[in-house]
Coordinates of C-alpha atoms in Angstrom, one line a residue:
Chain A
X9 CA 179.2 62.0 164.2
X10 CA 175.5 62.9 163.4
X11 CA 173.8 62.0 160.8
X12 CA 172.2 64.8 159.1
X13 CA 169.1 62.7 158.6
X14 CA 169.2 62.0 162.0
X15 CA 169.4 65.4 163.2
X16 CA 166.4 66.9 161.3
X17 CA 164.2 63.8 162.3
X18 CA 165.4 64.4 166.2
X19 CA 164.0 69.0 165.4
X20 CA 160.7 67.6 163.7
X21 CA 160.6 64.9 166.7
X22 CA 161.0 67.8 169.3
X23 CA 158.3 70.2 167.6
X24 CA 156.3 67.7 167.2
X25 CA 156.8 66.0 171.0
X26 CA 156.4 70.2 171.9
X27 CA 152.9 70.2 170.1
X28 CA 151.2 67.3 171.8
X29 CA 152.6 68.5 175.5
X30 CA 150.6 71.6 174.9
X31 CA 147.9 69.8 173.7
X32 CA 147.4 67.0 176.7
X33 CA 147.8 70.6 179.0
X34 CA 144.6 71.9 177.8
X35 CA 142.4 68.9 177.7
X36 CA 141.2 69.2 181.3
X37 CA 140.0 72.9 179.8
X38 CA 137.8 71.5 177.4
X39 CA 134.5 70.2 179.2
X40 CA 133.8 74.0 180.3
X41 CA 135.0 75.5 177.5
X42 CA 132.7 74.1 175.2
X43 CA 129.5 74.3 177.4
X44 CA 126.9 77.0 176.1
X45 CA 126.9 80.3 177.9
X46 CA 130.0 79.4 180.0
X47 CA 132.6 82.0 178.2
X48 CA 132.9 84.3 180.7
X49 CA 133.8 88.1 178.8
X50 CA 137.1 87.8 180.5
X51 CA 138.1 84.1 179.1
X52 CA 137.9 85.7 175.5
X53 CA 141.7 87.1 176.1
X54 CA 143.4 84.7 177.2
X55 CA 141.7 81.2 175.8
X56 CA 142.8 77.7 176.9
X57 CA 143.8 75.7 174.0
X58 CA 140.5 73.2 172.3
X59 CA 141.2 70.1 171.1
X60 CA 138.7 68.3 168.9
X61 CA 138.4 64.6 166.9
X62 CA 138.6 64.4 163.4
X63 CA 138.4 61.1 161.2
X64 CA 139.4 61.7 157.6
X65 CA 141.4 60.0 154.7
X66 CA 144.2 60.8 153.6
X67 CA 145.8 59.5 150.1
X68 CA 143.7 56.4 151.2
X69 CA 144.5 56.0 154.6
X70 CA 142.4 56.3 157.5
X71 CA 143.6 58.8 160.5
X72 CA 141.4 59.4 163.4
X73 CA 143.2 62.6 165.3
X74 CA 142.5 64.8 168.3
X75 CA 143.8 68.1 167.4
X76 CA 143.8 72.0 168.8
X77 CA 140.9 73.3 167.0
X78 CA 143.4 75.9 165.6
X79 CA 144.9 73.4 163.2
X80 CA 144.5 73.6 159.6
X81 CA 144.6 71.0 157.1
X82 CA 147.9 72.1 156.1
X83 CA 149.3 71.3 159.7
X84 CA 147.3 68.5 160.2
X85 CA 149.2 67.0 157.3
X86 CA 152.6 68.1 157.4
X87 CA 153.3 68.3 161.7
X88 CA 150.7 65.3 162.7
X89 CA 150.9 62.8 159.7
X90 CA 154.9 64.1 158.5
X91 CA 153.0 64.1 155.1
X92 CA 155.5 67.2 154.1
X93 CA 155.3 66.9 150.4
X94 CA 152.3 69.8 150.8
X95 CA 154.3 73.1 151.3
X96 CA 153.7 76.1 153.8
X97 CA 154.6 79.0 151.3
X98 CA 152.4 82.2 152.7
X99 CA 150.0 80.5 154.9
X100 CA 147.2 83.0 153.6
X101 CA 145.8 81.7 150.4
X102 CA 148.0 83.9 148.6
X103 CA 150.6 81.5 146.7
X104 CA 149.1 78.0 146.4
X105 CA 152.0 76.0 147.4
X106 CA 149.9 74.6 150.0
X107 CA 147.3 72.9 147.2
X108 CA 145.7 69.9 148.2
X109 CA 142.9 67.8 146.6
X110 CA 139.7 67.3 149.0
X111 CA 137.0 65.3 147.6
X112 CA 138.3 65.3 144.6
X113 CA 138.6 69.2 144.6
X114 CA 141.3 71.5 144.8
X115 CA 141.7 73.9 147.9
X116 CA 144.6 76.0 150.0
X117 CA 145.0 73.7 153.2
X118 CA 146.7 76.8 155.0
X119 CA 142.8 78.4 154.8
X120 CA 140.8 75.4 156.1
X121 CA 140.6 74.0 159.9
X122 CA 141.6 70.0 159.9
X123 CA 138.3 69.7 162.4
X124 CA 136.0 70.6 159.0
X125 CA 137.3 68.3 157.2
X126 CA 135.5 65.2 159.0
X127 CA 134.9 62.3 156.5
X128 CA 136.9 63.7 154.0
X129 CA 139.0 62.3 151.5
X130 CA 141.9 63.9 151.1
X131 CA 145.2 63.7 148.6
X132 CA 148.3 65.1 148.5
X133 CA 151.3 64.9 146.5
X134 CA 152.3 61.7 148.2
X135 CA 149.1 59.9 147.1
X136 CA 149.2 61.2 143.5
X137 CA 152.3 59.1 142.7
X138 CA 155.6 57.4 144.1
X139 CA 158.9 58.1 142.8
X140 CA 158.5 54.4 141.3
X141 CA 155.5 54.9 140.1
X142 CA 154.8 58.6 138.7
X143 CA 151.4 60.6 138.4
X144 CA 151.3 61.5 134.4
X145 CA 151.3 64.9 135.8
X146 CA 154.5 64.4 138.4
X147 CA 156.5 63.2 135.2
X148 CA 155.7 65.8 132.4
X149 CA 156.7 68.4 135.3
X150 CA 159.9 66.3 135.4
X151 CA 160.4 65.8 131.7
X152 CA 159.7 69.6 131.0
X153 CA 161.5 71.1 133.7
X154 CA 158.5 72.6 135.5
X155 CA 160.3 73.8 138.2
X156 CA 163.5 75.5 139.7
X157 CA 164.1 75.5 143.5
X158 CA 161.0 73.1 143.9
X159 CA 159.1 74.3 146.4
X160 CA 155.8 75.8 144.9
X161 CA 156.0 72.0 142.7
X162 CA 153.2 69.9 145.0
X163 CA 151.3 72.5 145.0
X164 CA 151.2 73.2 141.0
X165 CA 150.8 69.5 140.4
X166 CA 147.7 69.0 142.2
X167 CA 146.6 72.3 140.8
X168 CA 147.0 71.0 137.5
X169 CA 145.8 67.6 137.8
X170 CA 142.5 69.9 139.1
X171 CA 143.0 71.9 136.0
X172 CA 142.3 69.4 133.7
X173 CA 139.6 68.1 135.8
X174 CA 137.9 71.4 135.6
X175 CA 137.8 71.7 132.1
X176 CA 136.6 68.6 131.4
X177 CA 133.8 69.2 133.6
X178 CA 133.2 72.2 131.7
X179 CA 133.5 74.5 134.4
X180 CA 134.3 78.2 133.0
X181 CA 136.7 80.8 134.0
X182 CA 138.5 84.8 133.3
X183 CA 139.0 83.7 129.9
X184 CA 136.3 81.5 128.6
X185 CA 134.6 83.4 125.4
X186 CA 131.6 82.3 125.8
X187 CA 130.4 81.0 129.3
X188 CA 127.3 79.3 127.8
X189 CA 129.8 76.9 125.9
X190 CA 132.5 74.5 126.9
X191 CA 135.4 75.7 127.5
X192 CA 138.4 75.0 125.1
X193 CA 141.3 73.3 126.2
X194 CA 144.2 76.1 125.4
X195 CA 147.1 77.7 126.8
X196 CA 145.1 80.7 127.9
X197 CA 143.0 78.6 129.6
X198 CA 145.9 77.2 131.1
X199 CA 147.4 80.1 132.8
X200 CA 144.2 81.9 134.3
X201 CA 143.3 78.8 136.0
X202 CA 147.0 78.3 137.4
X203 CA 146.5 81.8 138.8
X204 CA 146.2 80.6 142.3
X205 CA 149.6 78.9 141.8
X206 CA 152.7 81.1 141.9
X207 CA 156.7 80.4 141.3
X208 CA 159.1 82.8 142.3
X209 CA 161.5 81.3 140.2
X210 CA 159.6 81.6 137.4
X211 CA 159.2 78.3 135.7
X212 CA 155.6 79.1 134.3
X213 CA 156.4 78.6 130.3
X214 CA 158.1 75.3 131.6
X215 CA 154.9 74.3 134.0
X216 CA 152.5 75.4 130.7
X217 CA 154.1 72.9 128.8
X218 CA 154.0 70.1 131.5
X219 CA 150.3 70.9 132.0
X220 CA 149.0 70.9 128.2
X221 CA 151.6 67.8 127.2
X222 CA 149.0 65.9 130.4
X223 CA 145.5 67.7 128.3
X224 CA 146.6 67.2 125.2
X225 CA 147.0 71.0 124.4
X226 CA 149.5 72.4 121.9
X227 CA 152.0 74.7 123.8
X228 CA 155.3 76.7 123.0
X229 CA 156.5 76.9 119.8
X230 CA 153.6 75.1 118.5
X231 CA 151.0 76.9 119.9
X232 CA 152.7 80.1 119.0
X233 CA 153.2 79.1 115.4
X234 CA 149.5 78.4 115.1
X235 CA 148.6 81.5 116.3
X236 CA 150.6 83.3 113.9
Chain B
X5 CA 145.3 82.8 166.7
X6 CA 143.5 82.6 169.3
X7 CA 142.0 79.4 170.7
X8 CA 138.0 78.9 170.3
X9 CA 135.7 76.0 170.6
X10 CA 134.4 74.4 167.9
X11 CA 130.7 72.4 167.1
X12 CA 128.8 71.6 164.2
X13 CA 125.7 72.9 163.7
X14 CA 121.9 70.6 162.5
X15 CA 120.0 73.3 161.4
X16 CA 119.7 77.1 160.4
X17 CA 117.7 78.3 163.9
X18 CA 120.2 76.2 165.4
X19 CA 123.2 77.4 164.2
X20 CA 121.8 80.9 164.8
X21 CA 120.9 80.1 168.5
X22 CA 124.4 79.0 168.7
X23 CA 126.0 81.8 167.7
X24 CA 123.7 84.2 169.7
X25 CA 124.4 82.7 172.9
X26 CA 128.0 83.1 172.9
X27 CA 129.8 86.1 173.4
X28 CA 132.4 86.5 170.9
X29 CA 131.0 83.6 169.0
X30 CA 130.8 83.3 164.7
X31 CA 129.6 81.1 161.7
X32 CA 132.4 79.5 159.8
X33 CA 131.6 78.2 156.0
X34 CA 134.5 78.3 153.5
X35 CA 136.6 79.9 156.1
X36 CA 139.0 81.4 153.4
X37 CA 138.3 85.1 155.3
X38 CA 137.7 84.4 158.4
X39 CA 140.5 81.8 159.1
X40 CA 143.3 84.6 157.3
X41 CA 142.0 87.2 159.8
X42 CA 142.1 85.1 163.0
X43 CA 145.7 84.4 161.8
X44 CA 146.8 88.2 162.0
X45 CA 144.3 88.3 165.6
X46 CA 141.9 91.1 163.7
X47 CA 139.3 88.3 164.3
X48 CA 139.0 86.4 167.8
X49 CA 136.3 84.3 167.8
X50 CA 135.6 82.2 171.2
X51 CA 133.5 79.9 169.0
X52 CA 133.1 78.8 165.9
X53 CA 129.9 77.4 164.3
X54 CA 130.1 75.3 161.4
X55 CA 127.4 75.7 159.0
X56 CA 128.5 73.6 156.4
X57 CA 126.3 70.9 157.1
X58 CA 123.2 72.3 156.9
X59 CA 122.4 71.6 153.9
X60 CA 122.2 75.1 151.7
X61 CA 124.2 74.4 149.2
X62 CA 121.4 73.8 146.2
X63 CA 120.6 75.9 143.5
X64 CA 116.7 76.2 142.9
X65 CA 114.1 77.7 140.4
X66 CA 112.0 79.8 142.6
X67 CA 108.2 80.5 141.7
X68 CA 108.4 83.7 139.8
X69 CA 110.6 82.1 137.6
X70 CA 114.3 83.5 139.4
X71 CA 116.8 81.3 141.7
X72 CA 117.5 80.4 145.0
X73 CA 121.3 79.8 145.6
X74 CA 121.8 78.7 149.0
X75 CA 124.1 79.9 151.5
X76 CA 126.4 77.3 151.2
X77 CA 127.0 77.1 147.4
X78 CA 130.3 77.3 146.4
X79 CA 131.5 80.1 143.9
X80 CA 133.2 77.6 141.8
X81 CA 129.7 75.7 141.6
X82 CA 127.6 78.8 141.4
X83 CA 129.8 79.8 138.6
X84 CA 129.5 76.8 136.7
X85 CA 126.0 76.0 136.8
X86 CA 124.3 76.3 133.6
X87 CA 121.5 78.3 134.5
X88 CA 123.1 81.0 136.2
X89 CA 125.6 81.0 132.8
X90 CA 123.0 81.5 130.5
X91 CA 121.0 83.7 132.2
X92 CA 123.0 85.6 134.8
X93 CA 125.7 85.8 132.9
X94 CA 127.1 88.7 134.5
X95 CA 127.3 87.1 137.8
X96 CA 128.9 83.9 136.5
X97 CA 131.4 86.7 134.9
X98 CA 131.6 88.7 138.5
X99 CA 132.4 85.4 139.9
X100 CA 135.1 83.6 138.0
X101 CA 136.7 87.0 138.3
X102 CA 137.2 87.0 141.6
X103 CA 140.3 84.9 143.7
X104 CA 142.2 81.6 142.4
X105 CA 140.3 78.4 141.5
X106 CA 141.6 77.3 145.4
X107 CA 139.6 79.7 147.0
X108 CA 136.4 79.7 144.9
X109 CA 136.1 75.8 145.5
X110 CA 136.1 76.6 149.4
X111 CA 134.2 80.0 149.4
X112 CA 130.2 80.2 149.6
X113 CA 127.8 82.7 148.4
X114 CA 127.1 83.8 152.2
X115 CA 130.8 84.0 153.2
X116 CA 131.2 85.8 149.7
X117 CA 128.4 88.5 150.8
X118 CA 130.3 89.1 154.3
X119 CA 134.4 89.4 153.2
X120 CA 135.8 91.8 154.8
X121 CA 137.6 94.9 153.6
X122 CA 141.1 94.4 152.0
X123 CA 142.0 98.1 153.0
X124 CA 146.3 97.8 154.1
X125 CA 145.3 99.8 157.1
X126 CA 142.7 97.1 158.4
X127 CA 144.9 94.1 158.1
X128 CA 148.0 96.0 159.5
X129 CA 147.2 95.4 163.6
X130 CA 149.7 97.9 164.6
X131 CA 147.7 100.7 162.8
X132 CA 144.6 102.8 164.2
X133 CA 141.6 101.2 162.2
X134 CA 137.7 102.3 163.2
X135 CA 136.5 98.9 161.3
X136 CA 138.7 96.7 163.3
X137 CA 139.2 99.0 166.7
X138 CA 136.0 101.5 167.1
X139 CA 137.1 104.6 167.7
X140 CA 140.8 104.3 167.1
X141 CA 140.9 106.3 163.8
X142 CA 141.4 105.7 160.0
X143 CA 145.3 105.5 159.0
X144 CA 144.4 105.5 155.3
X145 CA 143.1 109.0 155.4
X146 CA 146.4 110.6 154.6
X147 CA 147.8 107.3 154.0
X148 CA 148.2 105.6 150.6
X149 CA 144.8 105.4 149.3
X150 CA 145.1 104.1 145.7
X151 CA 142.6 101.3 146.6
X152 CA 140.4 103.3 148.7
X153 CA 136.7 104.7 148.1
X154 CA 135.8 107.7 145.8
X155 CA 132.2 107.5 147.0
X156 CA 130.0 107.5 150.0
X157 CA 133.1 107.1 152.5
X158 CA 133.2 109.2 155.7
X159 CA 135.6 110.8 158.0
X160 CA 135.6 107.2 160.0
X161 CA 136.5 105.3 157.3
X162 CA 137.5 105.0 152.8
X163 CA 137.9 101.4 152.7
X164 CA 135.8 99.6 150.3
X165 CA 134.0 96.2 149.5
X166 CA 135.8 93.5 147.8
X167 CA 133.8 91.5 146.2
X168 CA 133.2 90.9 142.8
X169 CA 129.8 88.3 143.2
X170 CA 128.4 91.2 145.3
X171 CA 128.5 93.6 142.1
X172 CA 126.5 91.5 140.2
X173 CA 124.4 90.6 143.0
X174 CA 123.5 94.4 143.8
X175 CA 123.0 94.9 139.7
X176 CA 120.7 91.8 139.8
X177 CA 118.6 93.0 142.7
X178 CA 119.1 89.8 144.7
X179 CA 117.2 89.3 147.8
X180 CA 118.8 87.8 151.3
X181 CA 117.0 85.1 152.9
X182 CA 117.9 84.7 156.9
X183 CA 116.9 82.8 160.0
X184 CA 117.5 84.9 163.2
X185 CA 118.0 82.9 166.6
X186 CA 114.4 82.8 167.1
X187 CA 113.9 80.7 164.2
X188 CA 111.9 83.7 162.4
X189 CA 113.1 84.3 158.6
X190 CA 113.2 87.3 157.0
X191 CA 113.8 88.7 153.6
X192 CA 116.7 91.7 153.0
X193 CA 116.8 93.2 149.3
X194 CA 120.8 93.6 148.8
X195 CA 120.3 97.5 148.4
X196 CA 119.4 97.7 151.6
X197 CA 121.8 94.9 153.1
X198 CA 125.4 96.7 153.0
X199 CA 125.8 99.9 155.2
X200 CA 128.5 103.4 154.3
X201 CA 130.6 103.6 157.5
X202 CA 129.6 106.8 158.2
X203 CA 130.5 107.1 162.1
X204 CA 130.2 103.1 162.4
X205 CA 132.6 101.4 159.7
X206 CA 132.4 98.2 161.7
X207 CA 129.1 97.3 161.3
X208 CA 129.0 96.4 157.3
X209 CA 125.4 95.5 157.3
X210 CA 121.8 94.7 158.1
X211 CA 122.4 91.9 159.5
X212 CA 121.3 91.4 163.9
X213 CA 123.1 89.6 166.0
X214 CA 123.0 85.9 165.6
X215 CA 121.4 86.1 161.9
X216 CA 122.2 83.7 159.6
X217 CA 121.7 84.4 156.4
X218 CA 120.2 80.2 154.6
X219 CA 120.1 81.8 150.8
X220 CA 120.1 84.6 148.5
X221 CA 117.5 84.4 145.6
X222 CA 117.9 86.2 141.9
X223 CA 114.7 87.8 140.2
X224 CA 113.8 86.1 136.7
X225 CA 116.1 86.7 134.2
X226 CA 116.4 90.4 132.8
X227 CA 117.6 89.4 129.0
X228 CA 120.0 91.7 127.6
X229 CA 123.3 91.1 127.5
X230 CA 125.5 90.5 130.5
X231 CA 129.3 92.4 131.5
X232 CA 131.6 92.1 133.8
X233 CA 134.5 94.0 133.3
X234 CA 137.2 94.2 136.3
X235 CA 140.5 96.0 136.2
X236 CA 143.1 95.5 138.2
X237 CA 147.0 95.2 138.5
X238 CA 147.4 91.7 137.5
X239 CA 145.1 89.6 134.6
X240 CA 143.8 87.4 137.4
X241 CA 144.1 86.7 140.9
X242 CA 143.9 90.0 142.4
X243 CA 141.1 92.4 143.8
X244 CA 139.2 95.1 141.5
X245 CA 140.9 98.4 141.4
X246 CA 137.8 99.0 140.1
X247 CA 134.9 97.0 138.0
X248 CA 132.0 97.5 136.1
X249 CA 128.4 95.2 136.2
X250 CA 126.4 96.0 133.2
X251 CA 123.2 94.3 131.6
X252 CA 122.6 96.2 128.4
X253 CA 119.7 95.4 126.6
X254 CA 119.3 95.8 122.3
X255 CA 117.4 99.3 122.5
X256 CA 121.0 100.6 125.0
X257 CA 118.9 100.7 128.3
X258 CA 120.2 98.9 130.7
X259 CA 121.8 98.9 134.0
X260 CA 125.2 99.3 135.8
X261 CA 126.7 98.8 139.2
X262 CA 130.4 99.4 140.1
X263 CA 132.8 97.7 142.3
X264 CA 136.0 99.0 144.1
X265 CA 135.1 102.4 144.8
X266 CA 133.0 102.2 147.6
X267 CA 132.3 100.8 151.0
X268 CA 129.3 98.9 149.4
X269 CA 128.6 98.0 146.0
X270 CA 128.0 100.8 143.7
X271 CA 124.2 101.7 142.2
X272 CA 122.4 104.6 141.5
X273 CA 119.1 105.0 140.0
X274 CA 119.7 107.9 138.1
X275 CA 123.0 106.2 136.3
X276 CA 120.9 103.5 135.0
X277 CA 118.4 106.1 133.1
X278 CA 121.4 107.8 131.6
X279 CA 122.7 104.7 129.7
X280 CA 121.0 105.2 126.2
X281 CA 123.1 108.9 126.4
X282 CA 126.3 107.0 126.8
X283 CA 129.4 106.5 129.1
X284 CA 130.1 110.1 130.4
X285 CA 126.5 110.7 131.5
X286 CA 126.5 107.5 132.9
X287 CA 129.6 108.2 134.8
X288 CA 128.5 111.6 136.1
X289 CA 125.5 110.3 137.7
X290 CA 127.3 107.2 139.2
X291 CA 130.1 109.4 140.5
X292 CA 127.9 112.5 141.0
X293 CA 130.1 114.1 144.4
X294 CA 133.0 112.1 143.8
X295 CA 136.0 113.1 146.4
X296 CA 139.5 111.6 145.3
X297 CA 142.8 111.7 146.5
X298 CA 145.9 111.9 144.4
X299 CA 146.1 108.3 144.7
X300 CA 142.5 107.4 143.0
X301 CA 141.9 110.0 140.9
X302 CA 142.3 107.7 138.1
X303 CA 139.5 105.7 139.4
X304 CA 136.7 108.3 137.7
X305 CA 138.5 108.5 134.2
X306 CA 138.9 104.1 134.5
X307 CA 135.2 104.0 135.1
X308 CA 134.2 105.9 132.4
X309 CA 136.1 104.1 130.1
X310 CA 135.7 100.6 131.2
X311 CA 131.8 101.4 131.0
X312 CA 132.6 102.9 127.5
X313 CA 134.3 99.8 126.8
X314 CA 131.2 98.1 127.8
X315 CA 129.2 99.7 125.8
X316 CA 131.4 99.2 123.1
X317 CA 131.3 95.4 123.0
X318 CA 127.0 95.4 123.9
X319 CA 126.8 97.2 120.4
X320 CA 128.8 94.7 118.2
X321 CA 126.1 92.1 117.1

């Protein structure tokens, strides 16, 4: 008998093994492709695959990759390193499930090429904490329940740990009253900058409370009883 | 997507060389447009040229007492900074507006400037489009135009301008600094960079070929006090159905531009006279030959009263 385990390492194996084959095809393409004034009009149609180095970090570790230029971040981590804690929701910016932190900043790594991201320092989910060891962040999601089918999670999390980041640095947003002051740290505040970050289950109250429990901001019950 | 080569550009003149020389070839900064469209194929670049490390990305008093935001600034950062808060407030406003917190960390003042339609018909590749096919037609006349222009549209083309930054940016009377491939600079005011579509919706500005645009600078402060009001379907996170720019000063002069109801951002002279005499006259010189559909009718009633909202709040003390 299989193993399931072993079965969906042997598909990512394949699509993996499928990925390079195509790549090593096109290298001989490369030298002409990328000399100046050599793309003939009738090349633009049908384009051999590019490949191109990168060198970045990721979650502390060092990878130096040749990859299709066509790659994005998002690809470059989940099919090249197997780093597949950073989720593919709409691959168009649209849902934030794909959130990653690069330089210290958050960013959809469906809308970015891995070539840019030369030198970078990236981190994912994976490098935020272990299951032994838990970002403050990973376990409030956990202890409030910020989360149903889990998928849009990673991406929330490093939205959030950004969140907190962001208002500390004072940077304002939608709701900020006044934009010459600091922003406060409130529920409102909360939610517009976790715009970029949507659940189709709909755990938001729960992921509110996860996210002000980390800042230090009074949520549910509390907050509404202070408000009214 | 299509496959493309890839380099990284050392300077402006450069870059812009670069790009010239290459059929088919474009500048990439945030990528947050660019790389969606060559996902659907309505963008096939054969090369892309990286500006991002050419070093625009500073934010810098100019002589006559303005700002120069470079090309490469990031709307998150240009948002943020303190100057631009306290005294362009209604860009800081336009901008945190605009997108998730995702995308503004990525996108750049330029890349802001040249975003591409979000008309349904232009992203659909299996519908006639002039802007993305020349010639091919417009599938949102007759279509579902709730999003679509009210003014200065054309029988080409009703799709209008996305972006929020540029709203402020036309009320501000920002000036585009560019390098062209021959290394020459020039200087665009905004109300002359965007184009109408009349019979050529796919050319979206003043921009040559090969013309990279290094910074856009902001007069000196104008005082007054600073609006940006944006409605749309959801609180955040989702494109102007239509907005409203606004500096108002004590005395109820003032000025106004208006997002989401045309191909450009929305100014006209005669609106900004009308603003001591409130909302409606302002709205009938801004909207002055208006042509609606069922769908966006509402747009001329939701300007008035946004602006009548604006000038509302720039009375309270």
């Amino acid at each position: 008998m299989d193993d399931p385990i072993d079965i969906n390492q042997t598909r990512r194996g394949l699509m993996i093994g499928g990925a390079l084959s195509v790549t090593a095809a096109a290298i001989p393409g490369v030298g002409s492709a990328q000399t100046p004034g050599a793309t003939s009009p009738g090349a633009a149609t049908t384009p051999a695959p590019v490949t191109s180095k990168v060198a970045l970090r990721v979650n502390g570790q060092r990878y130096e990759m040749n990859v299709d230029t066509r790659t994005t971040l998002l690809d470059l981590l989940r099919e090249h390193m197997h780093l597949t804690g950073t989720k593919k929701g709409c691959d168009q910016g649209q849902c934030g499930a794909c959130t990653v932190l690069v330089d210290g900043r958050r960013i959809n790594s469906c809308l970015s090429l891995a070539v840019m991201h030369e030198g970078a320092e990236v981190t994912t989910i994976e490098g935020l904490g272990t299951p032994q060891k838990l970002h403050p962040m990973q376990a409030a999601f956990v202890k409030h329940d910020g989360y149903q089918c889990g998928y849009c999670t990673p991406g929330q999390i490093c939205s959030a740990v950004a969140v907190l980041d962001e208002i500390k640095q004072g940077q304002p947003s939608h709701v900020t009253g006044d934009i010459t002051q600091r922003p406060l740290l409130s529920v409102d505040e909360l939610r517009e900058r976790m715009s970029g970050n949507i659940c189709r289950c709909g755990a938001y109250s729960n992921i509110i409370d996860a996210i002000g429990e980390v800042g230090g901001v009074a949520t549910g019950a509390a907050a509404a009883g202070a408000k009214a | 997507m299509k496959a493309f080569t890839y380099q990284r550009a050392k300077t402006p003149a450069e870059a812009a060389a670069a790009v010239v020389k290459v059929q088919g070839a474009r500048f990439i900064a945030g990528g947050t447009n660019l790389l969606d469209l060559m996902k659907l194929e309505i963008e096939t670049p054969t090369l892309l040229v990286d500006v991002n490390g050419l070093g625009l990305d500073k934010i810098e008093p100019t002589s006559d007492g303005g700002l120069r935001v470079g090309a490469l600034v990031r709307n998150a950062d240009l948002a943020a900074d303190m100057r631009v808060r306290r005294d362009y407030g209604v860009l800081s406003r336009a901008l945190v507006a605009g997108a998730s917190a995702q995308l503004r960390n990525k996108a750049t003042t330029a890349g802001n400037l040249l975003q591409r339609t979000r008309c349904a018909y232009f992203y659909d590749p299996y519908q006639p489009c002039n802007k993305r096919v020349p010639g091919s037609g417009c599938s949102a006349i007759g279509g579902y135009t709730r999003s679509h222009a009210i003014v200065g549209q054309s029988e080409a083309c009703i799709a209008t301008h996305p972006s929020d930054m540029a709203v402020a940016m036309q009320l501000l009377d920002a000036k585009v600094e560019t390098v062209r491939p021959d290394g020459k600079a020039r200087v665009i005011p905004i109300a002359d960079f965007y184009r109408l579509p009349g019979t050529t919706p796919h050319i979206e500005n003043t921009l040559t070929a090969g013309e990279l645009i290094t910074a856009v600078t902001l007069p000196k402060p104008l005082g007054g006090k600073h609006f940006y009001h944006k409605v749309r379907d959801r609180a955040s996170y989702a494109f102007a159905l239509i907005s409203v720019a606004a500096v108002v000063q004590p005395d109820g002069s003032g000025r106004v531009a208006l997002g989401g109801v045309a191909h450009r951002p929305w100014r006209v002279a005669a609106a900004d006279q009308a603003m001591p005499r409130g909302a409606q006259a302002v709205t009938e010189q801004l909207l002055a030959g208006a042509r609606t559909t069922d769908d966006n009718a509402f747009k001329v009633p939701l300007v008035q009263r946004t602006l009548a909202s604006v000038m509302a709040e720039a009375k309270k003390a």
